[in-house]
Amino acid sequence: MRVLAEVHQRDGYPVNWPDQPVEWLSHASVWGAWVAELDGRVVGHVSLSRSGDGDLAPGLWSDRSGASRELTAVVSRLFVAPRARGHGFGALLIGRAVEEARGRGLHPVLDVVASDIAAAALYERLGWELMATVEQRWGPSQLVAVHCYAAAS
């Protein structure tokens, strides 16, 4: 939680701090979660899960590919401690989640807020395809632009 709190304070991720951060990280639909360590301390996290109601990328990928959205896996909850950035932890974590998705016969997708320019740049460097940018309502007064990505085939 300490690393997540650091990332939230510095970068605003997650946009809305969860009431129960532990449950947010280990949500019910998760297939797996991985951490990165540096000098024995957790410095990053990623998870892989089934698509949920708020996930836009699975539907976009399904529409484009003609395959069922059940054949997607959602990469989420990716963050790296500010002090550990620039060492490739984000790419390693994403790579691990992609490996798990592909091992399950699923296509990795993800949604990221459009304001998170560093995350979008990472995904694009890793060859992820931007499928669309859409506005998503996260509450009565919160409209958020979200980039939807799919891993390269």
PDB file of C-alpha atoms in Angstrom:
ATOM      1  CA  MET A   1       0.000   0.000   0.000  1.00  0.00           C
ATOM      2  CA  ARG A   2       2.920   2.314   0.699  1.00  0.00           C
ATOM      3  CA  VAL A   3       4.070   2.259  -2.940  1.00  0.00           C
ATOM      4  CA  LEU A   4       0.523   2.717  -4.229  1.00  0.00           C
ATOM      5  CA  ALA A   5       0.076   5.698  -1.893  1.00  0.00           C
ATOM      6  CA  GLU A   6       3.368   7.228  -3.148  1.00  0.00           C
ATOM      7  CA  VAL A   7       2.265   6.821  -6.757  1.00  0.00           C
ATOM      8  CA  HIS A   8      -1.169   8.280  -6.020  1.00  0.00           C
ATOM      9  CA  GLN A   9       0.320  11.291  -4.254  1.00  0.00           C
ATOM     10  CA  ARG A  10       2.872  11.983  -7.001  1.00  0.00           C
ATOM     11  CA  ASP A  11       1.024  10.966 -10.170  1.00  0.00           C
ATOM     12  CA  GLY A  12      -2.658  10.797  -9.261  1.00  0.00           C
ATOM     13  CA  TYR A  13      -2.915   7.038  -9.910  1.00  0.00           C
ATOM     14  CA  PRO A  14      -5.376   5.711  -9.235  1.00  0.00           C
ATOM     15  CA  VAL A  15      -7.423   8.767 -10.148  1.00  0.00           C
ATOM     16  CA  ASN A  16      -9.859   8.048  -7.310  1.00  0.00           C
ATOM     17  CA  TRP A  17      -8.208   6.620  -4.209  1.00  0.00           C
ATOM     18  CA  PRO A  18     -10.055   3.384  -3.350  1.00  0.00           C
ATOM     19  CA  ASP A  19     -11.931   3.104  -0.054  1.00  0.00           C
ATOM     20  CA  GLN A  20     -10.289  -0.295   0.428  1.00  0.00           C
ATOM     21  CA  PRO A  21      -6.918  -0.315  -1.367  1.00  0.00           C
ATOM     22  CA  VAL A  22      -6.122  -3.956  -0.549  1.00  0.00           C
ATOM     23  CA  GLU A  23      -9.392  -5.119  -2.100  1.00  0.00           C
ATOM     24  CA  TRP A  24      -8.804  -2.803  -5.071  1.00  0.00           C
ATOM     25  CA  LEU A  25      -5.489  -4.528  -5.741  1.00  0.00           C
ATOM     26  CA  SER A  26      -6.842  -8.043  -5.222  1.00  0.00           C
ATOM     27  CA  HIS A  27     -10.264  -7.703  -6.842  1.00  0.00           C
ATOM     28  CA  ALA A  28     -12.401 -10.825  -7.313  1.00  0.00           C
ATOM     29  CA  SER A  29     -11.815 -11.263 -11.046  1.00  0.00           C
ATOM     30  CA  VAL A  30      -8.007 -11.319 -10.784  1.00  0.00           C
ATOM     31  CA  TRP A  31      -6.158 -14.305 -12.272  1.00  0.00           C
ATOM     32  CA  GLY A  32      -2.793 -13.222 -11.039  1.00  0.00           C
ATOM     33  CA  ALA A  33      -0.783 -10.349  -9.646  1.00  0.00           C
ATOM     34  CA  TRP A  34       2.956  -9.779  -9.611  1.00  0.00           C
ATOM     35  CA  VAL A  35       5.312  -7.397  -7.882  1.00  0.00           C
ATOM     36  CA  ALA A  36       8.765  -6.114  -8.702  1.00  0.00           C
ATOM     37  CA  GLU A  37      11.380  -5.802  -5.986  1.00  0.00           C
ATOM     38  CA  LEU A  38      14.519  -3.724  -5.688  1.00  0.00           C
ATOM     39  CA  ASP A  39      16.902  -4.384  -2.813  1.00  0.00           C
ATOM     40  CA  GLY A  40      14.257  -6.514  -1.107  1.00  0.00           C
ATOM     41  CA  ARG A  41      11.521  -3.859  -1.254  1.00  0.00           C
ATOM     42  CA  VAL A  42       8.402  -3.903  -3.413  1.00  0.00           C
ATOM     43  CA  VAL A  43       8.660  -1.188  -6.068  1.00  0.00           C
ATOM     44  CA  GLY A  44       5.939  -2.158  -8.551  1.00  0.00           C
ATOM     45  CA  HIS A  45       2.770  -4.125  -9.186  1.00  0.00           C
ATOM     46  CA  VAL A  46       0.586  -5.410 -12.040  1.00  0.00           C
ATOM     47  CA  SER A  47      -2.436  -7.683 -12.227  1.00  0.00           C
ATOM     48  CA  LEU A  48      -4.295  -9.678 -14.849  1.00  0.00           C
ATOM     49  CA  SER A  49      -8.020 -10.300 -14.718  1.00  0.00           C
ATOM     50  CA  ARG A  50     -11.230 -11.101 -16.532  1.00  0.00           C
ATOM     51  CA  SER A  51     -12.946  -8.152 -18.121  1.00  0.00           C
ATOM     52  CA  GLY A  52     -15.355  -6.254 -15.890  1.00  0.00           C
ATOM     53  CA  ASP A  53     -18.227  -3.873 -16.477  1.00  0.00           C
ATOM     54  CA  GLY A  54     -16.030  -0.776 -16.590  1.00  0.00           C
ATOM     55  CA  ASP A  55     -13.405  -2.195 -18.952  1.00  0.00           C
ATOM     56  CA  LEU A  56     -13.728  -0.719 -22.441  1.00  0.00           C
ATOM     57  CA  ALA A  57     -10.787  -2.332 -24.246  1.00  0.00           C
ATOM     58  CA  PRO A  58     -12.169  -5.909 -24.268  1.00  0.00           C
ATOM     59  CA  GLY A  59     -15.253  -4.842 -26.214  1.00  0.00           C
ATOM     60  CA  LEU A  60     -13.229  -2.778 -28.684  1.00  0.00           C
ATOM     61  CA  TRP A  61     -10.825  -5.661 -29.274  1.00  0.00           C
ATOM     62  CA  SER A  62     -13.745  -8.050 -29.688  1.00  0.00           C
ATOM     63  CA  ASP A  63     -15.391  -5.768 -32.256  1.00  0.00           C
ATOM     64  CA  ARG A  64     -12.129  -5.452 -34.214  1.00  0.00           C
ATOM     65  CA  SER A  65     -11.091  -9.089 -34.100  1.00  0.00           C
ATOM     66  CA  GLY A  66     -14.490 -10.729 -34.365  1.00  0.00           C
ATOM     67  CA  ALA A  67     -13.603 -12.863 -31.333  1.00  0.00           C
ATOM     68  CA  SER A  68     -15.505 -13.020 -28.062  1.00  0.00           C
ATOM     69  CA  ARG A  69     -14.561 -10.544 -25.342  1.00  0.00           C
ATOM     70  CA  GLU A  70     -14.161 -13.605 -23.112  1.00  0.00           C
ATOM     71  CA  LEU A  71     -10.951 -14.241 -25.062  1.00  0.00           C
ATOM     72  CA  THR A  72      -9.355 -11.136 -23.554  1.00  0.00           C
ATOM     73  CA  ALA A  73      -7.407 -10.638 -20.352  1.00  0.00           C
ATOM     74  CA  VAL A  74      -7.206  -7.185 -18.775  1.00  0.00           C
ATOM     75  CA  VAL A  75      -3.817  -5.914 -17.635  1.00  0.00           C
ATOM     76  CA  SER A  76      -4.401  -3.482 -14.781  1.00  0.00           C
ATOM     77  CA  ARG A  77      -3.216  -2.011 -11.517  1.00  0.00           C
ATOM     78  CA  LEU A  78       0.217  -1.286 -12.980  1.00  0.00           C
ATOM     79  CA  PHE A  79       2.375   1.078 -10.992  1.00  0.00           C
ATOM     80  CA  VAL A  80       6.058   1.575 -10.216  1.00  0.00           C
ATOM     81  CA  ALA A  81       7.451   3.550  -7.301  1.00  0.00           C
ATOM     82  CA  PRO A  82       8.795   6.946  -8.397  1.00  0.00           C
ATOM     83  CA  ARG A  83      12.284   6.117  -7.026  1.00  0.00           C
ATOM     84  CA  ALA A  84      12.441   2.887  -9.070  1.00  0.00           C
ATOM     85  CA  ARG A  85      11.463   4.266 -12.457  1.00  0.00           C
ATOM     86  CA  GLY A  86      13.832   4.064 -15.397  1.00  0.00           C
ATOM     87  CA  HIS A  87      15.020   0.538 -14.527  1.00  0.00           C
ATOM     88  CA  GLY A  88      12.569  -1.346 -16.750  1.00  0.00           C
ATOM     89  CA  PHE A  89      10.266  -2.583 -13.988  1.00  0.00           C
ATOM     90  CA  GLY A  90       7.122  -1.429 -15.798  1.00  0.00           C
ATOM     91  CA  ALA A  91       8.083  -3.328 -18.951  1.00  0.00           C
ATOM     92  CA  LEU A  92       8.996  -6.430 -16.931  1.00  0.00           C
ATOM     93  CA  LEU A  93       5.682  -6.382 -15.074  1.00  0.00           C
ATOM     94  CA  ILE A  94       3.679  -5.920 -18.266  1.00  0.00           C
ATOM     95  CA  GLY A  95       5.689  -8.689 -19.910  1.00  0.00           C
ATOM     96  CA  ARG A  96       4.838 -11.070 -17.071  1.00  0.00           C
ATOM     97  CA  ALA A  97       1.114 -10.276 -17.311  1.00  0.00           C
ATOM     98  CA  VAL A  98       1.180 -10.697 -21.104  1.00  0.00           C
ATOM     99  CA  GLU A  99       2.968 -14.038 -20.749  1.00  0.00           C
ATOM    100  CA  GLU A 100       0.263 -15.255 -18.359  1.00  0.00           C
ATOM    101  CA  ALA A 101      -2.541 -14.046 -20.647  1.00  0.00           C
ATOM    102  CA  ARG A 102      -1.046 -15.752 -23.681  1.00  0.00           C
ATOM    103  CA  GLY A 103      -0.499 -18.929 -21.657  1.00  0.00           C
ATOM    104  CA  ARG A 104      -4.227 -18.932 -21.005  1.00  0.00           C
ATOM    105  CA  GLY A 105      -4.946 -18.475 -24.728  1.00  0.00           C
ATOM    106  CA  LEU A 106      -6.170 -14.909 -24.141  1.00  0.00           C
ATOM    107  CA  HIS A 107      -5.393 -11.583 -25.789  1.00  0.00           C
ATOM    108  CA  PRO A 108      -4.098  -8.860 -23.397  1.00  0.00           C
ATOM    109  CA  VAL A 109      -5.859  -5.489 -23.417  1.00  0.00           C
ATOM    110  CA  LEU A 110      -5.927  -2.495 -21.089  1.00  0.00           C
ATOM    111  CA  ASP A 111      -7.517   0.874 -20.403  1.00  0.00           C
ATOM    112  CA  VAL A 112      -5.505   3.853 -19.145  1.00  0.00           C
ATOM    113  CA  VAL A 113      -6.553   7.413 -18.404  1.00  0.00           C
ATOM    114  CA  ALA A 114      -5.500   9.672 -21.265  1.00  0.00           C
ATOM    115  CA  SER A 115      -3.794  12.068 -18.858  1.00  0.00           C
ATOM    116  CA  ASP A 116      -1.269   9.365 -17.918  1.00  0.00           C
ATOM    117  CA  ILE A 117       1.142  10.236 -20.715  1.00  0.00           C
ATOM    118  CA  ALA A 118       4.046   8.222 -19.284  1.00  0.00           C
ATOM    119  CA  ALA A 119       1.993   5.004 -19.144  1.00  0.00           C
ATOM    120  CA  ALA A 120       0.689   5.497 -22.682  1.00  0.00           C
ATOM    121  CA  ALA A 121       4.251   6.077 -23.913  1.00  0.00           C
ATOM    122  CA  LEU A 122       5.377   2.844 -22.222  1.00  0.00           C
ATOM    123  CA  TYR A 123       2.594   0.797 -23.819  1.00  0.00           C
ATOM    124  CA  GLU A 124       3.358   2.235 -27.245  1.00  0.00           C
ATOM    125  CA  ARG A 125       7.109   1.578 -26.851  1.00  0.00           C
ATOM    126  CA  LEU A 126       6.198  -2.023 -26.067  1.00  0.00           C
ATOM    127  CA  GLY A 127       4.176  -2.285 -29.278  1.00  0.00           C
ATOM    128  CA  TRP A 128       0.661  -2.021 -27.863  1.00  0.00           C
ATOM    129  CA  GLU A 129      -1.935  -0.673 -30.313  1.00  0.00           C
ATOM    130  CA  LEU A 130      -4.117   2.284 -29.382  1.00  0.00           C
ATOM    131  CA  MET A 131      -7.606   1.186 -30.444  1.00  0.00           C
ATOM    132  CA  ALA A 132      -9.538   4.289 -29.360  1.00  0.00           C
ATOM    133  CA  THR A 133      -9.805   7.125 -26.906  1.00  0.00           C
ATOM    134  CA  VAL A 134     -13.238   7.388 -25.347  1.00  0.00           C
ATOM    135  CA  GLU A 135     -14.880   9.337 -22.568  1.00  0.00           C
ATOM    136  CA  GLN A 136     -16.105   7.271 -19.662  1.00  0.00           C
ATOM    137  CA  ARG A 137     -18.381   8.430 -16.839  1.00  0.00           C
ATOM    138  CA  TRP A 138     -16.895   7.493 -13.468  1.00  0.00           C
ATOM    139  CA  GLY A 139     -19.489   9.323 -11.409  1.00  0.00           C
ATOM    140  CA  PRO A 140     -22.204  11.942 -11.635  1.00  0.00           C
ATOM    141  CA  SER A 141     -19.700  14.740 -12.135  1.00  0.00           C
ATOM    142  CA  GLN A 142     -16.636  12.868 -13.388  1.00  0.00           C
ATOM    143  CA  LEU A 143     -16.066  12.307 -17.100  1.00  0.00           C
ATOM    144  CA  VAL A 144     -12.655  10.801 -17.894  1.00  0.00           C
ATOM    145  CA  ALA A 145     -10.889  10.330 -21.237  1.00  0.00           C
ATOM    146  CA  VAL A 146      -9.560   6.778 -21.461  1.00  0.00           C
ATOM    147  CA  HIS A 147      -7.131   5.243 -23.986  1.00  0.00           C
ATOM    148  CA  CYS A 148      -7.914   1.626 -24.894  1.00  0.00           C
ATOM    149  CA  TYR A 149      -4.962  -0.545 -25.942  1.00  0.00           C
ATOM    150  CA  ALA A 150      -4.469  -4.082 -27.225  1.00  0.00           C
ATOM    151  CA  ALA A 151      -1.193  -5.981 -27.159  1.00  0.00           C
ATOM    152  CA  ALA A 152       0.327  -6.726 -30.537  1.00  0.00           C
ATOM    153  CA  SER A 153      -0.919  -9.986 -32.009  1.00  0.00           C
TER     154      SER A 153
END
